[in-house]
PDB file of C-alpha atoms in Angstrom:
ATOM      1  CA  UNK A 279      11.321  -5.655  13.084  1.00 95.00           C
ATOM      2  CA  UNK A 280      11.685  -2.735  14.527  1.00 96.00           C
ATOM      3  CA  UNK A 281       8.784  -0.081  14.251  1.00 97.00           C
ATOM      4  CA  UNK A 282       7.680   3.037  14.659  1.00 97.00           C
ATOM      5  CA  UNK A 283       3.485   4.100  15.331  1.00 96.00           C
ATOM      6  CA  UNK A 284       1.841   7.471  14.737  1.00 97.00           C
ATOM      7  CA  UNK A 285      -2.096   8.411  15.951  1.00 95.00           C
ATOM      8  CA  UNK A 286      -2.524  11.834  17.587  1.00 94.00           C
ATOM      9  CA  UNK A 287      -5.307  10.671  19.861  1.00 94.00           C
ATOM     10  CA  UNK A 288      -3.416   9.796  23.070  1.00 94.00           C
ATOM     11  CA  UNK A 289      -5.835   6.593  24.571  1.00 93.00           C
ATOM     12  CA  UNK A 290      -5.563   4.842  20.601  1.00 92.00           C
ATOM     13  CA  UNK A 291      -1.258   5.907  20.806  1.00 93.00           C
ATOM     14  CA  UNK A 292      -1.355   4.635  23.789  1.00 93.00           C
ATOM     15  CA  UNK A 293      -3.070   1.362  24.162  1.00 92.00           C
ATOM     16  CA  UNK A 294      -2.101   0.243  20.433  1.00 91.00           C
ATOM     17  CA  UNK A 295       1.600   0.952  21.686  1.00 91.00           C
ATOM     18  CA  UNK A 296       0.806  -1.504  24.196  1.00 91.00           C
ATOM     19  CA  UNK A 297       0.069  -4.002  22.302  1.00 90.00           C
ATOM     20  CA  UNK A 298       2.885  -3.699  19.966  1.00 89.00           C
ATOM     21  CA  UNK A 299       5.003  -3.880  22.872  1.00 87.00           C
ATOM     22  CA  UNK A 300       4.158  -7.217  24.410  1.00 89.00           C
ATOM     23  CA  UNK A 301       4.167  -8.434  20.265  1.00 90.00           C
ATOM     24  CA  UNK A 302       6.645 -11.703  19.933  1.00 89.00           C
ATOM     25  CA  UNK A 303       9.148 -10.484  17.069  1.00 89.00           C
ATOM     26  CA  UNK A 304       8.026  -7.055  16.924  1.00 92.00           C
ATOM     27  CA  UNK A 305      10.269  -3.925  19.066  1.00 94.00           C
ATOM     28  CA  UNK A 306       8.018  -0.515  19.370  1.00 95.00           C
ATOM     29  CA  UNK A 307      11.092   2.170  18.711  1.00 96.00           C
ATOM     30  CA  UNK A 308       8.989   5.140  19.367  1.00 96.00           C
ATOM     31  CA  UNK A 309       5.223   6.480  19.203  1.00 96.00           C
ATOM     32  CA  UNK A 310       4.723   9.536  18.050  1.00 96.00           C
ATOM     33  CA  UNK A 311       1.484  11.806  17.884  1.00 96.00           C
ATOM     34  CA  UNK A 312       2.183  13.485  14.121  1.00 96.00           C
ATOM     35  CA  UNK A 313       3.378  13.306  10.836  1.00 96.00           C
ATOM     36  CA  UNK A 314       6.046  15.364  11.690  1.00 96.00           C
ATOM     37  CA  UNK A 315       7.473  13.706  14.609  1.00 97.00           C
ATOM     38  CA  UNK A 316       7.052  10.279  12.386  1.00 97.00           C
ATOM     39  CA  UNK A 317       9.263  10.967   9.798  1.00 97.00           C
ATOM     40  CA  UNK A 318      12.027  12.167  12.527  1.00 97.00           C
ATOM     41  CA  UNK A 319      11.402   9.011  14.163  1.00 97.00           C
ATOM     42  CA  UNK A 320      12.290   7.351  10.932  1.00 97.00           C
ATOM     43  CA  UNK A 321      14.894   9.225  10.770  1.00 97.00           C
ATOM     44  CA  UNK A 322      16.168   8.230  13.796  1.00 97.00           C
ATOM     45  CA  UNK A 323      15.631   4.796  13.930  1.00 96.00           C
ATOM     46  CA  UNK A 324      15.530   3.550  10.924  1.00 95.00           C
ATOM     47  CA  UNK A 325      12.704   1.112  11.225  1.00 96.00           C
ATOM     48  CA  UNK A 326      12.150  -2.142   9.670  1.00 97.00           C
ATOM     49  CA  UNK A 327       8.399  -0.657   9.449  1.00 97.00           C
ATOM     50  CA  UNK A 328       5.987   2.237   9.755  1.00 97.00           C
ATOM     51  CA  UNK A 329       2.325   1.844  11.703  1.00 97.00           C
ATOM     52  CA  UNK A 330       0.419   5.420  11.257  1.00 96.00           C
ATOM     53  CA  UNK A 331      -2.557   6.441  11.061  1.00 95.00           C
ATOM     54  CA  UNK A 332      -4.550   8.064   7.753  1.00 94.00           C
ATOM     55  CA  UNK A 333      -5.926  11.292   9.918  1.00 92.00           C
ATOM     56  CA  UNK A 334      -3.328  13.332  11.423  1.00 93.00           C
ATOM     57  CA  UNK A 335      -3.429  17.274  12.627  1.00 92.00           C
ATOM     58  CA  UNK A 336      -2.863  19.202  10.928  1.00 93.00           C
ATOM     59  CA  UNK A 337      -6.292  18.858   8.860  1.00 93.00           C
ATOM     60  CA  UNK A 338      -6.994  15.346   9.709  1.00 91.00           C
ATOM     61  CA  UNK A 339      -7.542  14.799   6.093  1.00 90.00           C
ATOM     62  CA  UNK A 340      -4.568  12.895   4.178  1.00 91.00           C
ATOM     63  CA  UNK A 341      -1.586  13.546   6.442  1.00 94.00           C
ATOM     64  CA  UNK A 342      -1.200  10.164   7.244  1.00 94.00           C
ATOM     65  CA  UNK A 343      -0.829   8.939   2.993  1.00 94.00           C
ATOM     66  CA  UNK A 344       1.243  12.453   2.821  1.00 95.00           C
ATOM     67  CA  UNK A 345       3.776  10.832   5.216  1.00 96.00           C
ATOM     68  CA  UNK A 346       3.977   7.422   3.990  1.00 96.00           C
ATOM     69  CA  UNK A 347       4.790   8.737   0.550  1.00 94.00           C
ATOM     70  CA  UNK A 348       7.368  10.932   1.859  1.00 95.00           C
ATOM     71  CA  UNK A 349       9.037   8.366   4.158  1.00 97.00           C
ATOM     72  CA  UNK A 350       9.151   5.659   1.170  1.00 95.00           C
ATOM     73  CA  UNK A 351      10.908   8.132  -0.839  1.00 94.00           C
ATOM     74  CA  UNK A 352      13.466   9.212   1.754  1.00 96.00           C
ATOM     75  CA  UNK A 353      13.178   5.824   3.456  1.00 96.00           C
ATOM     76  CA  UNK A 354      13.068   3.157   0.426  1.00 94.00           C
ATOM     77  CA  UNK A 355      14.047  -0.040   3.053  1.00 95.00           C
ATOM     78  CA  UNK A 356      11.159   0.744   5.404  1.00 97.00           C
ATOM     79  CA  UNK A 357       7.505  -0.275   4.408  1.00 96.00           C
ATOM     80  CA  UNK A 358       4.464   1.748   5.920  1.00 97.00           C
ATOM     81  CA  UNK A 359       0.941   0.208   6.370  1.00 96.00           C
ATOM     82  CA  UNK A 360      -1.869   3.338   6.803  1.00 95.00           C
ATOM     83  CA  UNK A 361      -4.799   2.560   9.171  1.00 94.00           C
ATOM     84  CA  UNK A 362      -7.996   3.683   8.177  1.00 91.00           C
ATOM     85  CA  UNK A 363     -11.228   3.962   9.547  1.00 88.00           C
ATOM     86  CA  UNK A 364     -13.502   2.873   6.693  1.00 83.00           C
ATOM     87  CA  UNK A 365     -13.195   1.992   3.527  1.00 77.00           C
ATOM     88  CA  UNK A 366     -12.062   5.607   1.552  1.00 79.00           C
ATOM     89  CA  UNK A 367     -11.703   3.783  -1.878  1.00 73.00           C
ATOM     90  CA  UNK A 368     -10.033   7.301  -2.949  1.00 77.00           C
ATOM     91  CA  UNK A 369      -7.285   6.824  -0.607  1.00 84.00           C
ATOM     92  CA  UNK A 370      -6.303   4.168  -1.449  1.00 82.00           C
ATOM     93  CA  UNK A 371      -6.208   4.524  -4.711  1.00 79.00           C
ATOM     94  CA  UNK A 372      -3.785   8.240  -3.594  1.00 83.00           C
ATOM     95  CA  UNK A 373      -1.705   6.136  -1.461  1.00 86.00           C
ATOM     96  CA  UNK A 374      -0.479   3.447  -3.934  1.00 81.00           C
ATOM     97  CA  UNK A 375      -0.841   5.596  -7.308  1.00 77.00           C
ATOM     98  CA  UNK A 376       3.280   5.897  -7.410  1.00 77.00           C
ATOM     99  CA  UNK A 377       3.350   1.834  -7.254  1.00 76.00           C
ATOM    100  CA  UNK A 378       2.235  -0.752  -4.697  1.00 79.00           C
ATOM    101  CA  UNK A 379       5.576  -1.886  -3.739  1.00 82.00           C
ATOM    102  CA  UNK A 380       6.137  -1.625   0.566  1.00 90.00           C
ATOM    103  CA  UNK A 381       3.365   0.139   1.330  1.00 91.00           C
ATOM    104  CA  UNK A 382       0.066  -1.288   3.214  1.00 90.00           C
ATOM    105  CA  UNK A 383      -4.067  -0.063   3.394  1.00 91.00           C
ATOM    106  CA  UNK A 384      -5.549  -1.519   6.592  1.00 91.00           C
ATOM    107  CA  UNK A 385      -8.732  -0.734   8.383  1.00 91.00           C
ATOM    108  CA  UNK A 386      -8.039   0.236  12.012  1.00 90.00           C
ATOM    109  CA  UNK A 387     -10.481  -2.836  13.345  1.00 88.00           C
ATOM    110  CA  UNK A 388      -7.283  -5.180  12.153  1.00 84.00           C
ATOM    111  CA  UNK A 389      -4.971  -3.923  14.723  1.00 86.00           C
ATOM    112  CA  UNK A 390      -6.585  -5.835  17.490  1.00 86.00           C
ATOM    113  CA  UNK A 391      -5.734  -9.635  14.653  1.00 87.00           C
ATOM    114  CA  UNK A 392      -2.192  -9.298  15.971  1.00 88.00           C
ATOM    115  CA  UNK A 393      -0.966 -12.228  13.583  1.00 87.00           C
ATOM    116  CA  UNK A 394      -2.860 -10.514  10.292  1.00 86.00           C
ATOM    117  CA  UNK A 395      -1.363  -6.452  11.811  1.00 91.00           C
ATOM    118  CA  UNK A 396       2.012  -8.122  11.526  1.00 91.00           C
ATOM    119  CA  UNK A 397       2.016 -10.099   8.815  1.00 88.00           C
ATOM    120  CA  UNK A 398       0.953  -7.565   7.079  1.00 90.00           C
ATOM    121  CA  UNK A 399       4.311  -5.058   8.912  1.00 94.00           C
ATOM    122  CA  UNK A 400       6.364  -8.041   7.253  1.00 92.00           C
ATOM    123  CA  UNK A 401       4.977  -8.246   3.927  1.00 88.00           C
ATOM    124  CA  UNK A 402       6.042  -3.953   3.690  1.00 92.00           C
ATOM    125  CA  UNK A 403       8.918  -4.489   5.619  1.00 94.00           C
ATOM    126  CA  UNK A 404      10.140  -7.126   2.270  1.00 90.00           C
ATOM    127  CA  UNK A 405       8.970  -4.888  -0.077  1.00 87.00           C
ATOM    128  CA  UNK A 406       5.597  -6.523  -0.850  1.00 83.00           C
ATOM    129  CA  UNK A 407       2.055  -5.003  -0.392  1.00 82.00           C
ATOM    130  CA  UNK A 408      -0.273  -5.731   2.523  1.00 84.00           C
ATOM    131  CA  UNK A 409      -4.486  -4.152   0.894  1.00 81.00           C
ATOM    132  CA  UNK A 410      -7.455  -5.376   3.896  1.00 81.00           C
ATOM    133  CA  UNK A 411      -9.856  -7.375   2.352  1.00 72.00           C
ATOM    134  CA  UNK A 412     -11.871  -4.871   2.343  1.00 76.00           C
ATOM    135  CA  UNK A 413     -10.471  -2.237   0.748  1.00 73.00           C
ATOM    136  CA  UNK A 414      -9.479  -4.189  -2.726  1.00 67.00           C
ATOM    137  CA  UNK A 415     -13.562  -5.262  -2.101  1.00 66.00           C
ATOM    138  CA  UNK A 416     -14.649  -1.557  -2.282  1.00 67.00           C
ATOM    139  CA  UNK A 417     -12.226  -0.760  -5.306  1.00 65.00           C
ATOM    140  CA  UNK A 418     -13.347  -3.673  -7.342  1.00 57.00           C
ATOM    141  CA  UNK A 419     -16.786  -3.087  -7.162  1.00 59.00           C
ATOM    142  CA  UNK A 420     -16.197   0.017  -8.391  1.00 56.00           C
ATOM    143  CA  UNK A 421     -15.742  -2.417 -11.512  1.00 51.00           C
ATOM    144  CA  UNK A 422     -17.456  -5.113 -11.363  1.00 46.00           C
ATOM    145  CA  UNK A 423     -16.264  -6.737 -13.980  1.00 43.00           C
ATOM    146  CA  UNK A 424     -12.015  -6.321 -13.495  1.00 43.00           C
ATOM    147  CA  UNK A 425     -12.254  -9.980 -11.639  1.00 51.00           C
ATOM    148  CA  UNK A 426     -13.421 -11.999 -14.482  1.00 58.00           C
ATOM    149  CA  UNK A 427     -11.306 -10.022 -17.391  1.00 59.00           C
ATOM    150  CA  UNK A 428      -8.345 -11.326 -16.103  1.00 72.00           C
ATOM    151  CA  UNK A 429      -8.669 -14.399 -17.587  1.00 76.00           C
ATOM    152  CA  UNK A 430      -8.535 -13.237 -20.593  1.00 84.00           C
ATOM    153  CA  UNK A 431      -5.392 -11.350 -20.933  1.00 87.00           C
ATOM    154  CA  UNK A 432      -2.430 -13.008 -22.890  1.00 90.00           C
ATOM    155  CA  UNK A 433       0.475 -14.373 -20.609  1.00 89.00           C
ATOM    156  CA  UNK A 434       3.056 -11.832 -21.680  1.00 93.00           C
ATOM    157  CA  UNK A 435       0.087  -8.995 -19.972  1.00 92.00           C
ATOM    158  CA  UNK A 436       0.232 -11.191 -17.191  1.00 88.00           C
ATOM    159  CA  UNK A 437       3.872 -10.549 -16.935  1.00 89.00           C
ATOM    160  CA  UNK A 438       3.780  -7.126 -17.453  1.00 91.00           C
ATOM    161  CA  UNK A 439       1.107  -6.698 -14.958  1.00 87.00           C
ATOM    162  CA  UNK A 440       2.553  -8.872 -11.998  1.00 81.00           C
ATOM    163  CA  UNK A 441       6.006  -6.633 -12.674  1.00 82.00           C
ATOM    164  CA  UNK A 442       3.668  -3.233 -11.906  1.00 79.00           C
ATOM    165  CA  UNK A 443       1.740  -5.082  -8.938  1.00 72.00           C
ATOM    166  CA  UNK A 444       5.503  -4.941  -7.690  1.00 65.00           C
ATOM    167  CA  UNK A 445       5.831  -0.976  -7.813  1.00 64.00           C
ATOM    168  CA  UNK A 446       8.409  -0.884 -11.043  1.00 74.00           C
ATOM    169  CA  UNK A 447       8.239   1.505 -13.834  1.00 80.00           C
ATOM    170  CA  UNK A 448       7.610   0.777 -16.905  1.00 88.00           C
ATOM    171  CA  UNK A 449      11.176   1.628 -18.271  1.00 90.00           C
ATOM    172  CA  UNK A 450      12.232  -1.016 -15.241  1.00 87.00           C
ATOM    173  CA  UNK A 451       9.397  -3.354 -16.067  1.00 91.00           C
ATOM    174  CA  UNK A 452      10.636  -2.995 -19.562  1.00 94.00           C
ATOM    175  CA  UNK A 453      14.447  -4.428 -18.624  1.00 94.00           C
ATOM    176  CA  UNK A 454      13.243  -6.868 -16.610  1.00 91.00           C
ATOM    177  CA  UNK A 455      11.414  -8.634 -19.201  1.00 94.00           C
ATOM    178  CA  UNK A 456      13.537  -8.117 -22.217  1.00 96.00           C
ATOM    179  CA  UNK A 457      11.486  -5.023 -23.962  1.00 95.00           C
ATOM    180  CA  UNK A 458      11.944  -1.670 -25.452  1.00 96.00           C
ATOM    181  CA  UNK A 459       9.082   0.361 -23.362  1.00 95.00           C
ATOM    182  CA  UNK A 460       6.850   1.019 -26.379  1.00 95.00           C
ATOM    183  CA  UNK A 461       6.077  -2.382 -26.009  1.00 96.00           C
ATOM    184  CA  UNK A 462       5.660  -2.260 -22.270  1.00 95.00           C
ATOM    185  CA  UNK A 463       3.602   0.503 -22.994  1.00 94.00           C
ATOM    186  CA  UNK A 464       1.989  -1.363 -25.534  1.00 95.00           C
ATOM    187  CA  UNK A 465       0.638  -4.402 -23.573  1.00 94.00           C
ATOM    188  CA  UNK A 466      -0.366  -1.937 -20.553  1.00 92.00           C
ATOM    189  CA  UNK A 467      -2.663  -0.232 -22.927  1.00 92.00           C
ATOM    190  CA  UNK A 468      -4.209  -3.828 -23.970  1.00 93.00           C
ATOM    191  CA  UNK A 469      -4.661  -4.522 -20.060  1.00 90.00           C
ATOM    192  CA  UNK A 470      -6.352  -1.477 -19.595  1.00 87.00           C
ATOM    193  CA  UNK A 471      -9.169  -2.000 -22.187  1.00 88.00           C
ATOM    194  CA  UNK A 472      -9.705  -5.408 -21.313  1.00 86.00           C
ATOM    195  CA  UNK A 473      -9.952  -5.078 -17.797  1.00 83.00           C
ATOM    196  CA  UNK A 474     -12.372  -2.291 -19.148  1.00 81.00           C
ATOM    197  CA  UNK A 475     -10.265   0.930 -17.050  1.00 81.00           C
ATOM    198  CA  UNK A 476      -9.418   2.614 -20.274  1.00 77.00           C
ATOM    199  CA  UNK A 477     -11.757   5.908 -19.611  1.00 74.00           C
ATOM    200  CA  UNK A 478     -10.260   6.180 -16.169  1.00 69.00           C
ATOM    201  CA  UNK A 479      -7.133   8.620 -14.759  1.00 66.00           C
ATOM    202  CA  UNK A 480      -3.787   6.635 -14.736  1.00 67.00           C
ATOM    203  CA  UNK A 481      -3.615   6.879 -11.805  1.00 60.00           C
ATOM    204  CA  UNK A 482      -7.016   4.967 -11.558  1.00 65.00           C
ATOM    205  CA  UNK A 483      -6.425   2.402 -13.991  1.00 76.00           C
ATOM    206  CA  UNK A 484      -2.685   1.320 -13.251  1.00 76.00           C
ATOM    207  CA  UNK A 485      -3.874   0.742  -9.070  1.00 75.00           C
ATOM    208  CA  UNK A 486      -6.809  -0.817  -9.850  1.00 76.00           C
ATOM    209  CA  UNK A 487      -5.217  -3.251 -12.409  1.00 81.00           C
ATOM    210  CA  UNK A 488      -2.734  -3.992  -9.931  1.00 77.00           C
ATOM    211  CA  UNK A 489      -5.387  -4.829  -6.952  1.00 74.00           C
ATOM    212  CA  UNK A 490      -7.552  -6.767  -9.802  1.00 75.00           C
ATOM    213  CA  UNK A 491      -4.325  -8.837 -10.048  1.00 75.00           C
ATOM    214  CA  UNK A 492      -3.580  -9.128  -6.455  1.00 69.00           C
ATOM    215  CA  UNK A 493      -7.267 -10.359  -5.911  1.00 67.00           C
ATOM    216  CA  UNK A 494      -7.107 -12.510  -8.478  1.00 70.00           C
ATOM    217  CA  UNK A 495      -4.239 -14.293  -8.010  1.00 61.00           C
ATOM    218  CA  UNK A 496      -3.965 -14.544  -4.277  1.00 57.00           C
ATOM    219  CA  UNK A 497      -0.953 -11.957  -4.808  1.00 53.00           C
ATOM    220  CA  UNK A 498       0.702 -10.526  -1.065  1.00 46.00           C
ATOM    221  CA  UNK A 499      -2.004  -7.983   0.461  1.00 44.00           C
ATOM    222  CA  UNK A 500      -3.240  -7.817   4.512  1.00 43.00           C
ATOM    223  CA  UNK A 501      -6.055 -10.467   5.389  1.00 40.00           C
TER     224      UNK A 501
END
């Protein structure tokens, strides 16, 4: 598996690069310091996966998230794992707002757990998702009733939620389940209602519903 790593901190970059370079089954093809260099590296090497810090130049806020979305749009065969120092629920929501497929969000402390890191990179490279358990817990804590409510969903509602968890749009979900888009929208609305997410923004509730599904089913996520 070919990987590009991005972090603006030289010592972190060199340390993690050295760790990745020694990891069996993983080839670090380039380590870079900023989002533009990251995008160029992916374009050049067409890597299987990217590992990037969330805070990079110039503003040190969400550059890693922006880079992840751009890479997923431009190179859909490349998975991206974003690293964060802390559990920042709003950043996780922003990262996953367009779907969870091919994306991961891990705490930086996972880097030292090489097996966990490799599993996450392999998962996103396959088009799955890898979410740090602490991140999932932090998000679900915002809606404590989410987990138990999953048991109240009908079989068809679970089917729809399962499709959303793969990153499919309403139209793609409708096609996969042989339903009309209107029927899918109705099921999604019912899911939101039962999970207590009806008053959330559309982006928030989609992400929260998917995380609830992944958490309850043991679906693909880091850790």
